Amino acid sequence: AQKVTQTQTSISVVEKTTVTMDCVYETRDSSYFLFWYKQTASGEIVFLIRQDSYKKENATVGHYSLNFQKPKSSIGLIITATQIEDSAVYFCAMREGANYAQGLTFGLGTRVSVFP
Amino acid sequence: GGIITQTPKFLIGQEGQKLTLKCQQNFNHDTMYWYRQDSGKGLRLIYYSITENDLQKGDLSEGYDASREKKSSFSLTVTSAQKNEMAVFLCASSIQGVYEQYFGPGTRLTVL
C-alpha cells in the first residue's frame, strides 16, 4: 500500500530566505506521480508542483522547486525567496501510476510560518 | 480556467441524520473526487468517479454514498451522521485523473 510521510510538523523562517521541507513515500509501483499542495489559512488548497517518477530532472515552477531523490524515496519541496504569503500548510501527495484515476495519498502536512 | 463550487459551505446536522453535500465543476474534467480532512490532518479519499454514473470507493467509503449523475456534478451523502465525523469535506476534479487535482473550497460539517 502507498504511504506518504512528512516528519516536520512546523517550520519557521524569516522572509526572503529559503525553506526546505521533507517528504518520503512508499510504493510498490515503478511508475508514480508526486505532488505538493498548499493549504492557506482560509482552507483553500492550491496545487503547486508535480514530479513524475520517470523524470530525472527536478521540477521547478516559479520559486518552488523539488529535490527528487528516487533511491531514497524522497521528494523535498524548496521555496526560495519566501514571502509572508507563503505562510501555509504544505502537503505532499502521491498517486501510483497503475490506476490513473485513483485519488491521491496525502501526508499530514508541514506548517510553514514566514516572519518579517 | 474553471472553478469548483461546493454547497453548502457549512452544514450542521443531528446525529443519525442523512446529509448531502454537493459539488459542481466547470473545468469539463472527467474525474471527480471526495476527500475528508479532519482537523490538523491530511486528506483521505472517500469516493471518486471516472465519468458520469461511475463510482469507485476510496479508503474511507463506509458510511457514505455518492452520486455522479452529470459530468459536472458529484454529490456525497453521509448516510447517518456521527459526532466523530466532524470534518471538512473537499471535492476535487482532474483531467482523466492523470494530472494534478483541483480542489473546491470545502464544506465544513458539524454534527450536534
Short mmCIF file of C-alpha atoms in Angstrom, two decimals:
data_model
loop_
_atom_site.label_atom_id
_atom_site.label_comp_id
_atom_site.label_asym_id
_atom_site.label_seq_id
_atom_site.Cartn_x
_atom_site.Cartn_y
_atom_site.Cartn_z
CA ALA A 1 0.00 0.00 0.00
CA GLN A 2 1.19 3.50 -0.69
CA LYS A 3 2.18 5.82 2.13
CA VAL A 4 3.38 9.39 2.39
CA THR A 5 5.24 10.72 5.44
CA GLN A 6 6.03 14.30 6.33
CA THR A 7 8.05 14.33 9.53
CA GLN A 8 8.27 18.09 10.05
CA THR A 9 5.10 19.39 11.66
CA SER A 10 6.12 23.05 11.53
CA ILE A 11 8.91 25.29 10.26
CA SER A 12 9.51 28.98 10.91
CA VAL A 13 11.61 31.11 8.58
CA VAL A 14 12.48 34.73 8.04
CA GLU A 15 11.09 36.41 4.94
CA LYS A 16 13.28 36.31 1.80
CA THR A 17 15.15 33.21 2.93
CA THR A 18 14.83 29.62 1.67
CA VAL A 19 12.76 26.93 3.31
CA THR A 20 13.06 23.22 2.65
CA MET A 21 10.58 20.60 3.74
CA ASP A 22 10.83 16.84 3.56
CA CYS A 23 8.59 14.07 2.31
CA VAL A 24 9.25 10.37 1.98
CA TYR A 25 6.94 7.93 0.26
CA GLU A 26 6.37 4.21 -0.07
CA THR A 27 5.09 2.49 -3.18
CA ARG A 28 5.45 -0.81 -5.00
CA ASP A 29 4.79 0.76 -8.38
CA SER A 30 7.64 1.61 -10.72
CA SER A 31 5.58 4.49 -12.08
CA TYR A 32 4.09 7.14 -9.81
CA PHE A 33 3.44 10.84 -9.53
CA LEU A 34 4.33 13.13 -6.65
CA PHE A 35 2.59 16.41 -5.88
CA TRP A 36 2.88 19.31 -3.50
CA TYR A 37 -0.15 21.32 -2.46
CA LYS A 38 -0.51 24.41 -0.30
CA GLN A 39 -3.43 24.98 2.06
CA THR A 40 -3.90 28.61 3.03
CA ALA A 41 -5.38 29.91 6.26
CA SER A 42 -8.76 30.21 4.54
CA GLY A 43 -8.68 26.48 3.79
CA GLU A 44 -8.11 26.84 0.07
CA ILE A 45 -5.97 24.04 -1.39
CA VAL A 46 -3.75 25.03 -4.28
CA PHE A 47 -1.67 22.76 -6.50
CA LEU A 48 1.98 23.86 -6.61
CA ILE A 49 4.20 21.42 -8.43
CA ARG A 50 4.43 17.84 -9.69
CA GLN A 51 7.24 15.33 -10.20
CA ASP A 52 6.82 12.30 -12.46
CA SER A 53 8.81 9.29 -11.25
CA TYR A 54 10.33 8.58 -14.65
CA LYS A 55 11.82 12.07 -14.97
CA LYS A 56 15.33 12.59 -13.65
CA GLU A 57 15.21 16.38 -13.70
CA ASN A 58 13.84 18.11 -10.64
CA ALA A 59 10.66 20.05 -11.38
CA THR A 60 10.68 23.82 -10.92
CA VAL A 61 7.77 26.26 -11.02
CA GLY A 62 8.37 29.88 -10.10
CA HIS A 63 10.01 29.98 -6.68
CA TYR A 64 9.08 26.35 -5.95
CA SER A 65 11.46 23.53 -6.79
CA LEU A 66 11.76 19.88 -5.90
CA ASN A 67 14.62 17.74 -4.66
CA PHE A 68 13.72 14.31 -6.03
CA GLN A 69 15.91 11.53 -4.66
CA LYS A 70 14.41 8.38 -6.09
CA PRO A 71 16.77 5.87 -4.39
CA LYS A 72 15.75 7.36 -1.04
CA SER A 73 12.03 7.61 -1.98
CA SER A 74 12.24 11.27 -1.09
CA ILE A 75 10.68 14.37 -2.61
CA GLY A 76 11.58 17.58 -0.85
CA LEU A 77 9.99 20.96 -1.57
CA ILE A 78 12.20 24.04 -1.67
CA ILE A 79 10.76 27.54 -1.57
CA THR A 80 13.24 30.28 -2.33
CA ALA A 81 12.88 33.98 -1.54
CA THR A 82 9.98 33.30 0.82
CA GLN A 83 7.23 35.86 1.28
CA ILE A 84 4.76 36.35 4.09
CA GLU A 85 2.07 34.94 1.79
CA ASP A 86 3.94 31.62 1.71
CA SER A 87 2.77 31.00 5.26
CA ALA A 88 0.53 27.95 4.92
CA VAL A 89 0.35 24.20 5.41
CA TYR A 90 2.15 22.26 2.69
CA PHE A 91 1.02 18.76 1.77
CA CYS A 92 2.96 16.15 -0.11
CA ALA A 93 0.83 13.67 -2.06
CA MET A 94 1.33 10.66 -4.30
CA ARG A 95 -0.56 8.73 -6.90
CA GLU A 96 0.59 5.38 -8.20
CA GLY A 97 0.64 5.03 -11.95
CA ALA A 98 -1.22 1.73 -12.25
CA ASN A 99 -4.66 3.32 -11.84
CA TYR A 100 -4.56 6.71 -13.46
CA ALA A 101 -7.83 7.86 -11.94
CA GLN A 102 -7.38 6.89 -8.33
CA GLY A 103 -7.19 9.51 -5.64
CA LEU A 104 -4.10 10.92 -4.03
CA THR A 105 -2.50 9.71 -0.82
CA PHE A 106 -1.57 12.69 1.32
CA GLY A 107 0.93 13.27 4.09
CA LEU A 108 -0.13 15.04 7.28
CA GLY A 109 1.34 18.36 6.19
CA THR A 110 4.04 20.78 7.30
CA ARG A 111 3.02 24.19 8.62
CA VAL A 112 5.32 26.96 7.39
CA SER A 113 5.35 30.33 9.09
CA VAL A 114 7.19 33.16 7.39
CA PHE A 115 8.10 36.12 9.60
CA PRO A 116 9.31 39.60 8.61
CA GLY B 1 -9.72 28.34 -16.28
CA GLY B 2 -12.53 26.97 -14.27
CA ILE B 3 -13.96 26.73 -10.81
CA ILE B 4 -15.24 24.17 -8.37
CA THR B 5 -18.13 25.15 -6.15
CA GLN B 6 -19.29 23.25 -3.10
CA THR B 7 -22.59 23.69 -1.34
CA PRO B 8 -23.30 24.30 1.40
CA LYS B 9 -20.21 25.97 2.83
CA PHE B 10 -21.29 24.99 6.36
CA LEU B 11 -23.55 22.06 7.18
CA ILE B 12 -24.93 21.38 10.63
CA GLY B 13 -26.78 18.18 11.27
CA GLN B 14 -28.07 15.97 14.04
CA GLU B 15 -26.55 12.65 14.92
CA GLY B 16 -28.17 9.92 12.81
CA GLN B 17 -29.32 12.35 10.13
CA LYS B 18 -28.79 11.80 6.41
CA LEU B 19 -26.90 14.73 4.92
CA THR B 20 -25.95 15.59 1.34
CA LEU B 21 -23.04 17.66 0.10
CA LYS B 22 -22.86 18.90 -3.48
CA CYS B 23 -20.02 19.73 -5.82
CA GLN B 24 -20.03 21.34 -9.27
CA GLN B 25 -17.10 21.93 -11.63
CA ASN B 26 -16.91 23.77 -14.94
CA PHE B 27 -13.44 22.56 -15.93
CA ASN B 28 -15.07 19.83 -18.04
CA HIS B 29 -12.90 17.37 -16.12
CA ASP B 30 -13.71 13.68 -16.34
CA THR B 31 -12.71 12.55 -12.88
CA MET B 32 -14.07 13.88 -9.61
CA TYR B 33 -13.19 13.09 -6.01
CA TRP B 34 -14.43 13.48 -2.46
CA TYR B 35 -11.91 13.77 0.36
CA ARG B 36 -12.35 14.24 4.06
CA GLN B 37 -9.97 16.35 6.15
CA ASP B 38 -10.06 16.03 9.93
CA SER B 39 -8.71 18.88 11.99
CA GLY B 40 -4.95 19.19 11.63
CA LYS B 41 -4.72 16.14 9.39
CA GLY B 42 -4.15 15.25 5.79
CA LEU B 43 -6.84 14.41 3.26
CA ARG B 44 -8.33 10.95 2.91
CA LEU B 45 -10.22 9.67 -0.11
CA ILE B 46 -13.89 8.78 0.31
CA TYR B 47 -15.14 8.23 -3.25
CA TYR B 48 -14.13 9.03 -6.77
CA SER B 49 -15.79 8.88 -10.17
CA ILE B 50 -14.08 8.44 -13.53
CA THR B 51 -17.08 9.53 -15.56
CA GLU B 52 -20.81 10.12 -15.37
CA ASN B 53 -22.59 7.34 -13.46
CA ASP B 54 -19.31 5.74 -12.39
CA LEU B 55 -18.47 5.36 -8.70
CA GLN B 56 -15.32 3.99 -7.06
CA LYS B 57 -14.80 3.55 -3.32
CA GLY B 58 -11.85 5.07 -1.56
CA ASP B 59 -10.32 4.09 1.77
CA LEU B 60 -12.98 5.88 3.79
CA SER B 61 -16.20 4.99 1.95
CA GLU B 62 -18.03 3.24 4.78
CA GLY B 63 -20.92 5.40 5.97
CA TYR B 64 -21.06 7.39 2.75
CA ASP B 65 -22.83 7.16 -0.60
CA ALA B 66 -22.01 9.12 -3.73
CA SER B 67 -23.76 10.06 -6.94
CA ARG B 68 -22.46 11.29 -10.30
CA GLU B 69 -25.49 11.98 -12.45
CA LYS B 70 -23.79 14.55 -14.66
CA LYS B 71 -20.20 15.06 -15.74
CA SER B 72 -20.12 18.40 -13.97
CA SER B 73 -21.53 17.37 -10.61
CA PHE B 74 -20.69 14.91 -7.86
CA SER B 75 -22.69 14.54 -4.65
CA LEU B 76 -21.74 12.91 -1.37
CA THR B 77 -24.27 11.65 1.18
CA VAL B 78 -23.47 10.96 4.79
CA THR B 79 -25.90 8.12 5.42
CA SER B 80 -26.10 8.52 9.22
CA ALA B 81 -24.11 11.41 10.65
CA GLN B 82 -21.94 10.63 13.66
CA LYS B 83 -20.30 13.05 16.06
CA ASN B 84 -16.82 11.79 15.18
CA GLU B 85 -17.48 12.78 11.60
CA MET B 86 -17.00 16.49 12.12
CA ALA B 87 -14.57 17.47 9.39
CA VAL B 88 -14.11 19.43 6.19
CA PHE B 89 -15.18 17.64 3.03
CA LEU B 90 -13.29 18.60 -0.09
CA CYS B 91 -14.29 17.98 -3.68
CA ALA B 92 -11.67 17.82 -6.42
CA SER B 93 -11.50 17.17 -10.15
CA SER B 94 -8.88 16.32 -12.72
CA ILE B 95 -8.45 15.55 -16.41
CA GLN B 96 -8.91 11.78 -16.66
CA GLY B 97 -7.11 11.51 -13.31
CA VAL B 98 -3.71 11.71 -14.91
CA TYR B 99 -2.66 15.15 -13.85
CA GLU B 100 -2.97 17.22 -10.75
CA GLN B 101 -6.29 17.60 -8.99
CA TYR B 102 -8.01 20.93 -8.42
CA PHE B 103 -9.89 21.43 -5.20
CA GLY B 104 -13.07 23.18 -4.19
CA PRO B 105 -13.33 25.41 -1.09
CA GLY B 106 -14.79 22.67 1.10
CA THR B 107 -17.89 22.02 3.19
CA ARG B 108 -17.44 22.08 6.95
CA LEU B 109 -19.66 19.52 8.65
CA THR B 110 -20.69 19.83 12.27
CA VAL B 111 -22.75 17.11 13.92
CA LEU B 112 -24.65 18.00 17.09
#
